Amino acid sequence: MKNLFFIFFITMLNFKSYAQKFDNIAETPPMGWNSWNKFACNINEQVIRNAADAMVSSGMKDAGYEYIVIDDCWHGERDADGFIHADKEKFPSGMKALADYIHSKGLKFGIYSDAGTETCGGEPGSRGHEYQDAIKYASWGVDYLKYDWCNTGKQNAEASYTTMRNALYSAGRPILFAICEWGDNKPWEWAQDIGHMWRTTGDIYACWDCEEDHGDWSSWGVLKILDMQDGLRKYAGPGHWNDPDMMEVGNGMSVAEDRAHFAMWCMLSAPLIAGNDLADMSAETVAILTNKDMIAINQDSLGIQGFKYSSKEGLETWFKPLKNGDWAVTFLNRADREHQVNFNWEDHQIKDPDFEYTVDFKNTLFSLKDVWAQKDLKTTKSSFNAVVAPHDVITLQLTKK
Ligand code: GLA
């Protein structure tokens, strides 16, 4: 009996040591593309291959984007043993061939499932098949799993996401685990050791400040989602990011709004998952998505989200601490009219409300670069004066002299 107890104890110890999330993934916010925002269920292997081709030819891969993620509606049926297969009509070459194609371009492959009995699109969910699905994904060469929360009944969110985390880990292939339960169960409080990122809100919608009513749920414009991030920055950091949802850049907002949306996602250290048709982008869309300085602010190795420093009549000033004592500053104009910025640095002492970063511009001098105009400016010795257009941003990179 004693021996039996000992064996049980050792087995549990081993089990525990094998139940964790994969380390050393998403040390900076993940960058990639996901099919949902533009294509919804109208996907097939050609759509996905085109996105991979365009990620390379547009310069996005060189700018740091790497994941090509297939969202909902790729599924066929489960076989007699319960293993999932891809829809044969949409993906005639199969998922392994598609993954190989994506990998051959130097990119990574992501897929989607759901913790419940069915996905949000009514496809087979992973409930009760977690370990089988994880084995299947690993055998296909999956690098990223977005795991949704539809049709979960009374399931416990933390337990459900832990089960899938453990299943992925036991399948042995390092896979980024993207939790998508829309912030309903406050994943920022429990998911740090479970997933590499977690959605903080319901779905995004390609508009500046609207609520799109779908009956029993709503999707949200950029400013609505931005405001819902309030209070969450202290929970994020390398390997565990707040995810304010995939981007809508290139999906119908104005160029200024797209620029502001992208700048704010960079200031928030958000995962940069493009959601537009990469094979059909305007020059402006490419320029926004590949702005190297803005991406460097997002990818800064400190991994500290920006915070709202001040707000007046729709003009917000955001600060983001960067490595080596540098900072990024964004002036966001939410309003329908122009705003004049007169920012006299030496009048401001900046104190991060959640982390130990401070700056007193009387004591420390910075050089300034306008990230969107790609222009070096004067230093923080003199006041910064500029006009921010409606629904637009000015972002400055402050480098310590
Ligand atoms: C949910 C998610 C979306 C998308 C759809 C797919 O709404 O939040 O991002 O994955 O499901 O059906």
Short mmCIF file of C-alpha atoms and ligand atoms in Angstrom, two decimals:
data_model
loop_
_atom_site.label_atom_id
_atom_site.label_comp_id
_atom_site.label_asym_id
_atom_site.label_seq_id
_atom_site.Cartn_x
_atom_site.Cartn_y
_atom_site.Cartn_z
CA MET A 1 0.00 0.00 0.00
CA LYS A 2 2.82 2.32 0.99
CA ASN A 3 4.55 1.48 -2.30
CA LEU A 4 1.42 2.14 -4.27
CA PHE A 5 1.06 5.54 -2.65
CA PHE A 6 4.71 6.29 -3.44
CA ILE A 7 4.24 5.38 -7.12
CA PHE A 8 1.11 7.52 -7.28
CA PHE A 9 3.00 10.42 -5.69
CA ILE A 10 5.93 10.15 -8.14
CA THR A 11 3.53 9.87 -11.08
CA MET A 12 1.75 13.04 -9.98
CA LEU A 13 5.07 14.83 -9.62
CA ASN A 14 6.06 13.83 -13.15
CA PHE A 15 2.66 14.72 -14.48
CA LYS A 16 3.00 18.16 -12.96
CA SER A 17 6.41 18.74 -14.43
CA TYR A 18 5.00 17.95 -17.88
CA ALA A 19 2.03 20.22 -17.50
CA GLN A 20 3.09 23.74 -18.37
CA LYS A 21 2.98 26.19 -21.23
CA PHE A 22 5.84 26.28 -23.69
CA ASP A 23 8.52 28.74 -22.59
CA ASN A 24 10.51 31.11 -24.77
CA ILE A 25 7.64 31.81 -27.15
CA ALA A 26 6.29 35.33 -27.75
CA GLU A 27 8.99 37.10 -25.78
CA THR A 28 7.89 40.13 -27.81
CA PRO A 29 4.30 40.58 -29.05
CA PRO A 30 3.53 38.01 -31.79
CA MET A 31 3.25 39.37 -35.34
CA GLY A 32 1.34 37.76 -38.17
CA TRP A 33 -1.90 37.55 -40.15
CA ASN A 34 -5.24 35.89 -39.46
CA SER A 35 -7.94 35.09 -42.01
CA TRP A 36 -11.04 36.04 -39.97
CA ASN A 37 -11.46 39.83 -40.17
CA LYS A 38 -11.41 39.88 -43.98
CA PHE A 39 -12.45 36.42 -45.12
CA ALA A 40 -14.53 35.00 -42.24
CA CYS A 41 -15.61 31.51 -43.42
CA ASN A 42 -14.73 32.15 -47.09
CA ILE A 43 -11.34 30.49 -46.86
CA ASN A 44 -9.52 27.79 -48.77
CA GLU A 45 -5.91 26.77 -49.27
CA GLN A 46 -5.40 29.28 -52.10
CA VAL A 47 -6.49 32.19 -49.90
CA ILE A 48 -4.01 31.09 -47.23
CA ARG A 49 -1.17 30.52 -49.71
CA ASN A 50 -1.81 33.93 -51.25
CA ALA A 51 -1.53 35.52 -47.81
CA ALA A 52 1.78 33.76 -47.19
CA ASP A 53 3.12 34.84 -50.62
CA ALA A 54 2.02 38.43 -50.02
CA MET A 55 3.48 38.52 -46.53
CA VAL A 56 6.85 37.92 -48.14
CA SER A 57 6.49 40.04 -51.31
CA SER A 58 4.99 43.08 -49.50
CA GLY A 59 7.94 43.35 -47.12
CA MET A 60 5.86 42.36 -44.10
CA LYS A 61 8.01 39.33 -43.40
CA ASP A 62 11.12 41.52 -43.42
CA ALA A 63 9.33 43.91 -41.04
CA GLY A 64 8.85 41.07 -38.54
CA TYR A 65 5.52 39.39 -39.33
CA GLU A 66 5.75 35.61 -39.17
CA TYR A 67 2.50 33.75 -38.32
CA ILE A 68 -0.08 32.85 -40.97
CA VAL A 69 -3.15 31.85 -38.96
CA ILE A 70 -6.24 30.09 -40.36
CA ASP A 71 -9.23 31.07 -38.25
CA ASP A 72 -12.62 29.33 -38.07
CA CYS A 73 -14.17 27.16 -40.81
CA TRP A 74 -11.22 25.05 -41.99
CA HIS A 75 -12.71 21.92 -40.43
CA GLY A 76 -14.00 18.76 -42.01
CA GLU A 77 -15.29 15.94 -39.84
CA ARG A 78 -13.90 13.78 -37.08
CA ASP A 79 -13.08 10.22 -38.19
CA ALA A 80 -14.30 7.06 -36.46
CA ASP A 81 -11.44 7.36 -33.93
CA GLY A 82 -12.29 10.97 -33.17
CA PHE A 83 -9.41 12.65 -35.04
CA ILE A 84 -10.22 15.90 -36.82
CA HIS A 85 -9.61 16.40 -40.55
CA ALA A 86 -9.58 19.48 -42.75
CA ASP A 87 -12.45 20.24 -45.13
CA LYS A 88 -11.45 18.30 -48.27
CA GLU A 89 -13.03 20.74 -50.68
CA LYS A 90 -11.47 23.87 -49.20
CA PHE A 91 -8.11 22.24 -48.41
CA PRO A 92 -7.68 19.45 -51.01
CA SER A 93 -3.91 19.21 -50.43
CA GLY A 94 -4.40 18.85 -46.66
CA MET A 95 -3.09 20.80 -43.71
CA LYS A 96 0.36 19.22 -43.64
CA ALA A 97 1.04 20.35 -47.22
CA LEU A 98 -0.20 23.85 -46.40
CA ALA A 99 1.99 24.01 -43.30
CA ASP A 100 4.98 22.83 -45.35
CA TYR A 101 4.29 25.57 -47.91
CA ILE A 102 4.11 28.25 -45.21
CA HIS A 103 7.27 26.94 -43.54
CA SER A 104 9.09 26.89 -46.90
CA LYS A 105 8.58 30.68 -47.01
CA GLY A 106 10.28 31.04 -43.63
CA LEU A 107 6.90 31.68 -41.94
CA LYS A 108 4.97 29.93 -39.18
CA PHE A 109 1.58 28.23 -39.33
CA GLY A 110 -1.39 28.88 -37.04
CA ILE A 111 -4.77 27.27 -36.67
CA TYR A 112 -8.01 27.78 -34.73
CA SER A 113 -10.19 25.70 -32.45
CA ASP A 114 -12.63 26.17 -29.61
CA ALA A 115 -12.84 24.93 -26.01
CA GLY A 116 -16.50 24.02 -26.40
CA THR A 117 -18.44 21.42 -28.35
CA GLU A 118 -18.57 23.60 -31.47
CA THR A 119 -16.62 26.59 -32.74
CA CYS A 120 -18.36 29.95 -33.13
CA GLY A 121 -18.88 29.03 -36.80
CA GLY A 122 -20.54 25.71 -35.88
CA GLU A 123 -17.55 23.48 -36.67
CA PRO A 124 -16.37 20.65 -34.40
CA GLY A 125 -14.91 22.05 -31.16
CA SER A 126 -12.12 20.44 -29.14
CA ARG A 127 -14.19 19.62 -26.04
CA GLY A 128 -13.35 16.01 -25.10
CA HIS A 129 -10.82 15.76 -27.97
CA GLU A 130 -8.14 18.09 -26.64
CA TYR A 131 -5.28 15.57 -26.60
CA GLN A 132 -6.23 14.12 -29.98
CA ASP A 133 -6.42 17.59 -31.52
CA ALA A 134 -3.08 18.58 -30.04
CA ILE A 135 -1.48 15.45 -31.53
CA LYS A 136 -3.04 16.24 -34.91
CA TYR A 137 -1.87 19.87 -34.87
CA ALA A 138 1.66 18.82 -33.91
CA SER A 139 1.71 16.26 -36.75
CA TRP A 140 0.61 18.93 -39.23
CA GLY A 141 3.36 21.32 -38.10
CA VAL A 142 1.17 23.89 -36.35
CA ASP A 143 3.07 26.68 -34.52
CA TYR A 144 0.15 28.73 -33.12
CA LEU A 145 -3.29 27.83 -31.78
CA LYS A 146 -6.07 30.38 -31.31
CA TYR A 147 -8.57 28.78 -28.93
CA ASP A 148 -12.07 30.25 -28.82
CA TRP A 149 -14.88 30.13 -26.25
CA CYS A 150 -18.21 29.51 -28.06
CA ASN A 151 -20.56 26.70 -27.00
CA THR A 152 -18.83 26.14 -23.68
CA GLY A 153 -21.98 25.96 -21.53
CA LYS A 154 -20.98 25.83 -17.87
CA GLN A 155 -17.33 24.96 -18.54
CA ASN A 156 -14.77 26.61 -16.30
CA ALA A 157 -12.51 28.82 -18.41
CA GLU A 158 -9.28 28.40 -16.46
CA ALA A 159 -9.70 24.60 -16.35
CA SER A 160 -10.63 24.37 -20.04
CA TYR A 161 -7.66 26.43 -21.20
CA THR A 162 -5.36 24.52 -18.84
CA THR A 163 -6.49 21.22 -20.36
CA MET A 164 -5.59 22.41 -23.84
CA ARG A 165 -2.31 23.89 -22.66
CA ASN A 166 -1.40 20.50 -21.15
CA ALA A 167 -2.50 18.67 -24.29
CA LEU A 168 -0.30 20.89 -26.47
CA TYR A 169 2.63 20.42 -24.14
CA SER A 170 2.30 16.67 -24.09
CA ALA A 171 2.11 16.57 -27.91
CA GLY A 172 5.66 17.95 -27.79
CA ARG A 173 5.68 20.58 -30.55
CA PRO A 174 6.17 24.14 -29.25
CA ILE A 175 2.94 25.97 -30.09
CA LEU A 176 2.00 29.53 -29.19
CA PHE A 177 -1.30 29.33 -27.28
CA ALA A 178 -3.65 32.28 -27.95
CA ILE A 179 -6.56 32.38 -25.52
CA CYS A 180 -9.74 33.86 -27.01
CA GLU A 181 -12.47 34.07 -24.37
CA TRP A 182 -13.06 37.80 -24.98
CA GLY A 183 -12.06 38.81 -21.43
CA ASP A 184 -15.28 37.33 -20.01
CA ASN A 185 -13.46 35.49 -17.20
CA LYS A 186 -10.63 38.01 -16.68
CA PRO A 187 -7.86 35.79 -18.13
CA TRP A 188 -5.28 38.45 -17.22
CA GLU A 189 -5.75 37.27 -13.61
CA TRP A 190 -5.08 33.56 -14.25
CA ALA A 191 -3.65 32.93 -17.71
CA GLN A 192 -0.05 34.04 -17.34
CA ASP A 193 1.13 30.40 -17.03
CA ILE A 194 -1.47 29.04 -19.44
CA GLY A 195 -1.34 31.11 -22.62
CA HIS A 196 1.04 33.43 -24.46
CA MET A 197 -1.69 36.00 -25.11
CA TRP A 198 -5.33 36.48 -24.22
CA ARG A 199 -8.09 38.46 -25.84
CA THR A 200 -9.24 41.24 -23.54
CA THR A 201 -12.48 42.13 -25.35
CA GLY A 202 -15.18 41.02 -27.75
CA ASP A 203 -14.53 41.22 -31.48
CA ILE A 204 -13.14 44.28 -33.19
CA TYR A 205 -15.01 46.01 -36.04
CA ALA A 206 -13.50 48.16 -38.78
CA CYS A 207 -14.75 51.52 -37.54
CA TRP A 208 -13.36 54.34 -35.45
CA ASP A 209 -15.74 54.50 -32.49
CA CYS A 210 -18.86 52.46 -33.26
CA GLU A 211 -20.65 49.59 -31.61
CA GLU A 212 -21.89 47.04 -34.15
CA ASP A 213 -24.94 45.31 -32.70
CA HIS A 214 -25.35 41.62 -33.63
CA GLY A 215 -28.37 40.98 -31.40
CA ASP A 216 -27.04 39.12 -28.38
CA TRP A 217 -23.47 40.41 -28.80
CA SER A 218 -21.62 43.44 -30.18
CA SER A 219 -18.35 44.07 -31.93
CA TRP A 220 -16.43 47.24 -31.29
CA GLY A 221 -14.62 50.06 -33.04
CA VAL A 222 -10.98 50.91 -32.41
CA LEU A 223 -11.56 53.56 -29.72
CA LYS A 224 -14.08 51.39 -27.87
CA ILE A 225 -11.54 48.55 -27.73
CA LEU A 226 -8.76 50.95 -26.73
CA ASP A 227 -10.81 52.21 -23.78
CA MET A 228 -11.52 48.63 -22.64
CA GLN A 229 -7.76 48.12 -22.04
CA ASP A 230 -7.89 50.44 -19.05
CA GLY A 231 -6.34 48.85 -15.96
CA LEU A 232 -4.89 45.81 -17.76
CA ARG A 233 -1.35 46.90 -18.57
CA LYS A 234 0.13 45.62 -15.31
CA TYR A 235 -0.79 42.05 -16.27
CA ALA A 236 1.14 41.91 -19.58
CA GLY A 237 4.80 41.30 -20.30
CA PRO A 238 7.19 39.07 -22.24
CA GLY A 239 5.51 35.72 -22.97
CA HIS A 240 2.02 36.83 -21.83
CA TRP A 241 0.29 39.63 -23.69
CA ASN A 242 -3.02 41.44 -23.52
CA ASP A 243 -4.62 40.99 -26.95
CA PRO A 244 -7.04 43.77 -27.98
CA ASP A 245 -7.89 41.68 -31.11
CA MET A 246 -6.60 41.39 -34.63
CA MET A 247 -6.10 44.53 -36.64
CA GLU A 248 -8.53 46.13 -39.07
CA VAL A 249 -5.85 48.17 -40.91
CA GLY A 250 -6.71 48.08 -44.63
CA ASN A 251 -10.30 46.98 -44.03
CA GLY A 252 -12.15 50.20 -44.81
CA MET A 253 -11.29 52.90 -42.27
CA SER A 254 -9.58 56.10 -43.43
CA VAL A 255 -5.80 56.17 -43.75
CA ALA A 256 -5.57 58.41 -40.65
CA GLU A 257 -7.76 56.02 -38.65
CA ASP A 258 -5.72 53.02 -39.79
CA ARG A 259 -2.53 54.83 -38.80
CA ALA A 260 -3.95 55.73 -35.37
CA HIS A 261 -5.22 52.17 -34.86
CA PHE A 262 -1.81 50.71 -35.70
CA ALA A 263 0.06 53.27 -33.56
CA MET A 264 -2.13 52.55 -30.53
CA TRP A 265 -1.77 48.76 -30.93
CA CYS A 266 2.00 49.34 -30.99
CA MET A 267 1.81 51.58 -27.91
CA LEU A 268 -0.19 48.83 -26.14
CA SER A 269 2.45 46.14 -26.89
CA ALA A 270 -0.42 44.32 -28.57
CA PRO A 271 0.08 41.29 -30.80
CA LEU A 272 0.24 42.70 -34.35
CA ILE A 273 -1.98 40.30 -36.24
CA ALA A 274 -3.04 41.85 -39.55
CA GLY A 275 -6.60 41.05 -40.62
CA ASN A 276 -6.78 42.45 -44.14
CA ASP A 277 -6.28 40.93 -47.62
CA LEU A 278 -2.48 40.93 -47.87
CA ALA A 279 -2.68 40.10 -51.57
CA ASP A 280 -4.60 43.31 -52.28
CA MET A 281 -3.16 46.19 -50.24
CA SER A 282 -2.86 49.89 -51.03
CA ALA A 283 0.56 51.51 -50.72
CA GLU A 284 -0.73 53.36 -47.63
CA THR A 285 -1.77 50.11 -45.93
CA VAL A 286 1.64 48.55 -46.59
CA ALA A 287 3.39 51.68 -45.30
CA ILE A 288 1.37 51.60 -42.07
CA LEU A 289 1.81 47.89 -41.42
CA THR A 290 5.55 47.98 -42.13
CA ASN A 291 6.55 51.21 -40.36
CA LYS A 292 9.81 49.98 -38.85
CA ASP A 293 10.07 52.55 -36.05
CA MET A 294 6.49 51.97 -34.93
CA ILE A 295 7.09 48.19 -34.97
CA ALA A 296 10.30 48.67 -32.96
CA ILE A 297 8.22 50.48 -30.31
CA ASN A 298 5.80 47.53 -30.24
CA GLN A 299 8.60 44.96 -30.18
CA ASP A 300 10.74 46.71 -27.57
CA SER A 301 12.27 44.04 -25.34
CA LEU A 302 11.05 45.63 -22.07
CA GLY A 303 7.54 44.59 -23.11
CA ILE A 304 5.85 47.36 -21.11
CA GLN A 305 2.55 48.68 -22.43
CA GLY A 306 2.08 52.39 -22.85
CA PHE A 307 -0.18 54.39 -20.56
CA LYS A 308 -2.45 57.39 -21.02
CA TYR A 309 -0.64 60.37 -19.49
CA SER A 310 -3.24 63.03 -20.19
CA SER A 311 -6.53 63.59 -21.94
CA LYS A 312 -8.25 66.83 -22.88
CA GLU A 313 -11.11 67.46 -25.29
CA GLY A 314 -10.37 64.29 -27.24
CA LEU A 315 -6.61 64.78 -27.42
CA GLU A 316 -4.75 62.05 -25.53
CA THR A 317 -1.05 61.85 -24.77
CA TRP A 318 0.35 58.34 -24.30
CA PHE A 319 3.82 57.39 -23.00
CA LYS A 320 5.51 54.01 -23.38
CA PRO A 321 8.76 53.15 -21.57
CA LEU A 322 11.40 51.55 -23.79
CA LYS A 323 14.71 49.84 -23.10
CA ASN A 324 17.81 51.94 -22.30
CA GLY A 325 15.70 54.67 -20.73
CA ASP A 326 14.10 55.64 -24.07
CA TRP A 327 10.40 56.45 -24.50
CA ALA A 328 7.72 56.56 -27.16
CA VAL A 329 5.05 59.25 -27.09
CA THR A 330 1.83 59.28 -29.10
CA PHE A 331 -0.59 62.17 -29.39
CA LEU A 332 -3.95 60.61 -30.32
CA ASN A 333 -6.66 62.88 -31.68
CA ARG A 334 -9.98 61.11 -31.10
CA ALA A 335 -11.96 64.17 -32.13
CA ASP A 336 -13.55 65.19 -35.44
CA ARG A 337 -11.57 68.45 -35.47
CA GLU A 338 -7.86 69.27 -35.55
CA HIS A 339 -5.96 69.58 -32.32
CA GLN A 340 -2.95 71.79 -31.67
CA VAL A 341 -0.24 70.15 -29.54
CA ASN A 342 2.08 72.39 -27.54
CA PHE A 343 4.08 70.06 -25.37
CA ASN A 344 6.79 71.78 -23.37
CA TRP A 345 8.77 68.78 -22.15
CA GLU A 346 10.41 70.51 -19.23
CA ASP A 347 6.99 71.22 -17.71
CA HIS A 348 6.35 67.47 -17.38
CA GLN A 349 7.48 64.81 -14.98
CA ILE A 350 6.39 61.41 -16.19
CA LYS A 351 5.73 58.58 -13.76
CA ASP A 352 4.60 55.17 -14.92
CA PRO A 353 1.53 54.34 -12.77
CA ASP A 354 2.26 50.57 -12.63
CA PHE A 355 6.00 50.10 -13.11
CA GLU A 356 9.13 51.84 -11.91
CA TYR A 357 9.76 54.14 -14.85
CA THR A 358 10.03 57.87 -14.49
CA VAL A 359 11.43 60.76 -16.43
CA ASP A 360 11.99 64.37 -15.55
CA PHE A 361 12.69 66.28 -18.75
CA LYS A 362 14.49 68.99 -16.81
CA ASN A 363 17.24 66.50 -16.01
CA THR A 364 17.31 64.22 -19.03
CA LEU A 365 17.64 65.26 -22.64
CA PHE A 366 16.25 63.23 -25.54
CA SER A 367 16.53 63.47 -29.30
CA LEU A 368 13.20 63.27 -31.13
CA LYS A 369 12.07 61.48 -34.25
CA ASP A 370 8.61 61.76 -35.79
CA VAL A 371 7.88 58.12 -36.59
CA TRP A 372 5.15 58.74 -39.19
CA ALA A 373 6.78 61.71 -40.95
CA GLN A 374 10.14 59.86 -40.70
CA LYS A 375 11.77 63.11 -39.66
CA ASP A 376 14.37 63.93 -37.03
CA LEU A 377 13.22 66.88 -34.93
CA LYS A 378 14.82 69.10 -32.31
CA THR A 379 15.38 67.79 -28.80
CA THR A 380 13.25 67.85 -25.65
CA LYS A 381 14.98 71.14 -24.77
CA SER A 382 12.39 73.03 -26.78
CA SER A 383 8.61 72.66 -26.85
CA PHE A 384 7.01 70.29 -29.41
CA ASN A 385 4.37 72.16 -31.41
CA ALA A 386 2.29 70.50 -34.11
CA VAL A 387 -1.22 69.98 -35.42
CA VAL A 388 -2.77 66.50 -35.13
CA ALA A 389 -5.41 65.89 -37.80
CA PRO A 390 -8.81 64.46 -36.75
CA HIS A 391 -8.77 60.69 -36.00
CA ASP A 392 -5.00 60.68 -36.45
CA VAL A 393 -1.82 60.40 -34.41
CA ILE A 394 1.66 61.82 -34.12
CA THR A 395 4.15 59.38 -32.64
CA LEU A 396 7.58 60.43 -31.42
CA GLN A 397 10.54 58.27 -30.57
CA LEU A 398 12.58 59.73 -27.70
CA THR A 399 16.19 58.59 -27.59
CA LYS A 400 18.27 59.44 -24.53
CA LYS A 401 21.19 61.74 -25.41
C1 GLA B 1 -15.13 34.58 -32.34
C2 GLA B 1 -13.73 35.18 -32.21
C3 GLA B 1 -13.33 35.77 -33.55
C4 GLA B 1 -13.34 34.69 -34.62
C5 GLA B 1 -14.72 34.04 -34.68
C6 GLA B 1 -14.73 32.80 -35.57
O1 GLA B 1 -16.08 35.57 -32.57
O2 GLA B 1 -13.70 36.15 -31.22
O3 GLA B 1 -12.05 36.36 -33.47
O4 GLA B 1 -12.36 33.72 -34.32
O5 GLA B 1 -15.16 33.63 -33.39
O6 GLA B 1 -15.98 32.20 -35.66
#
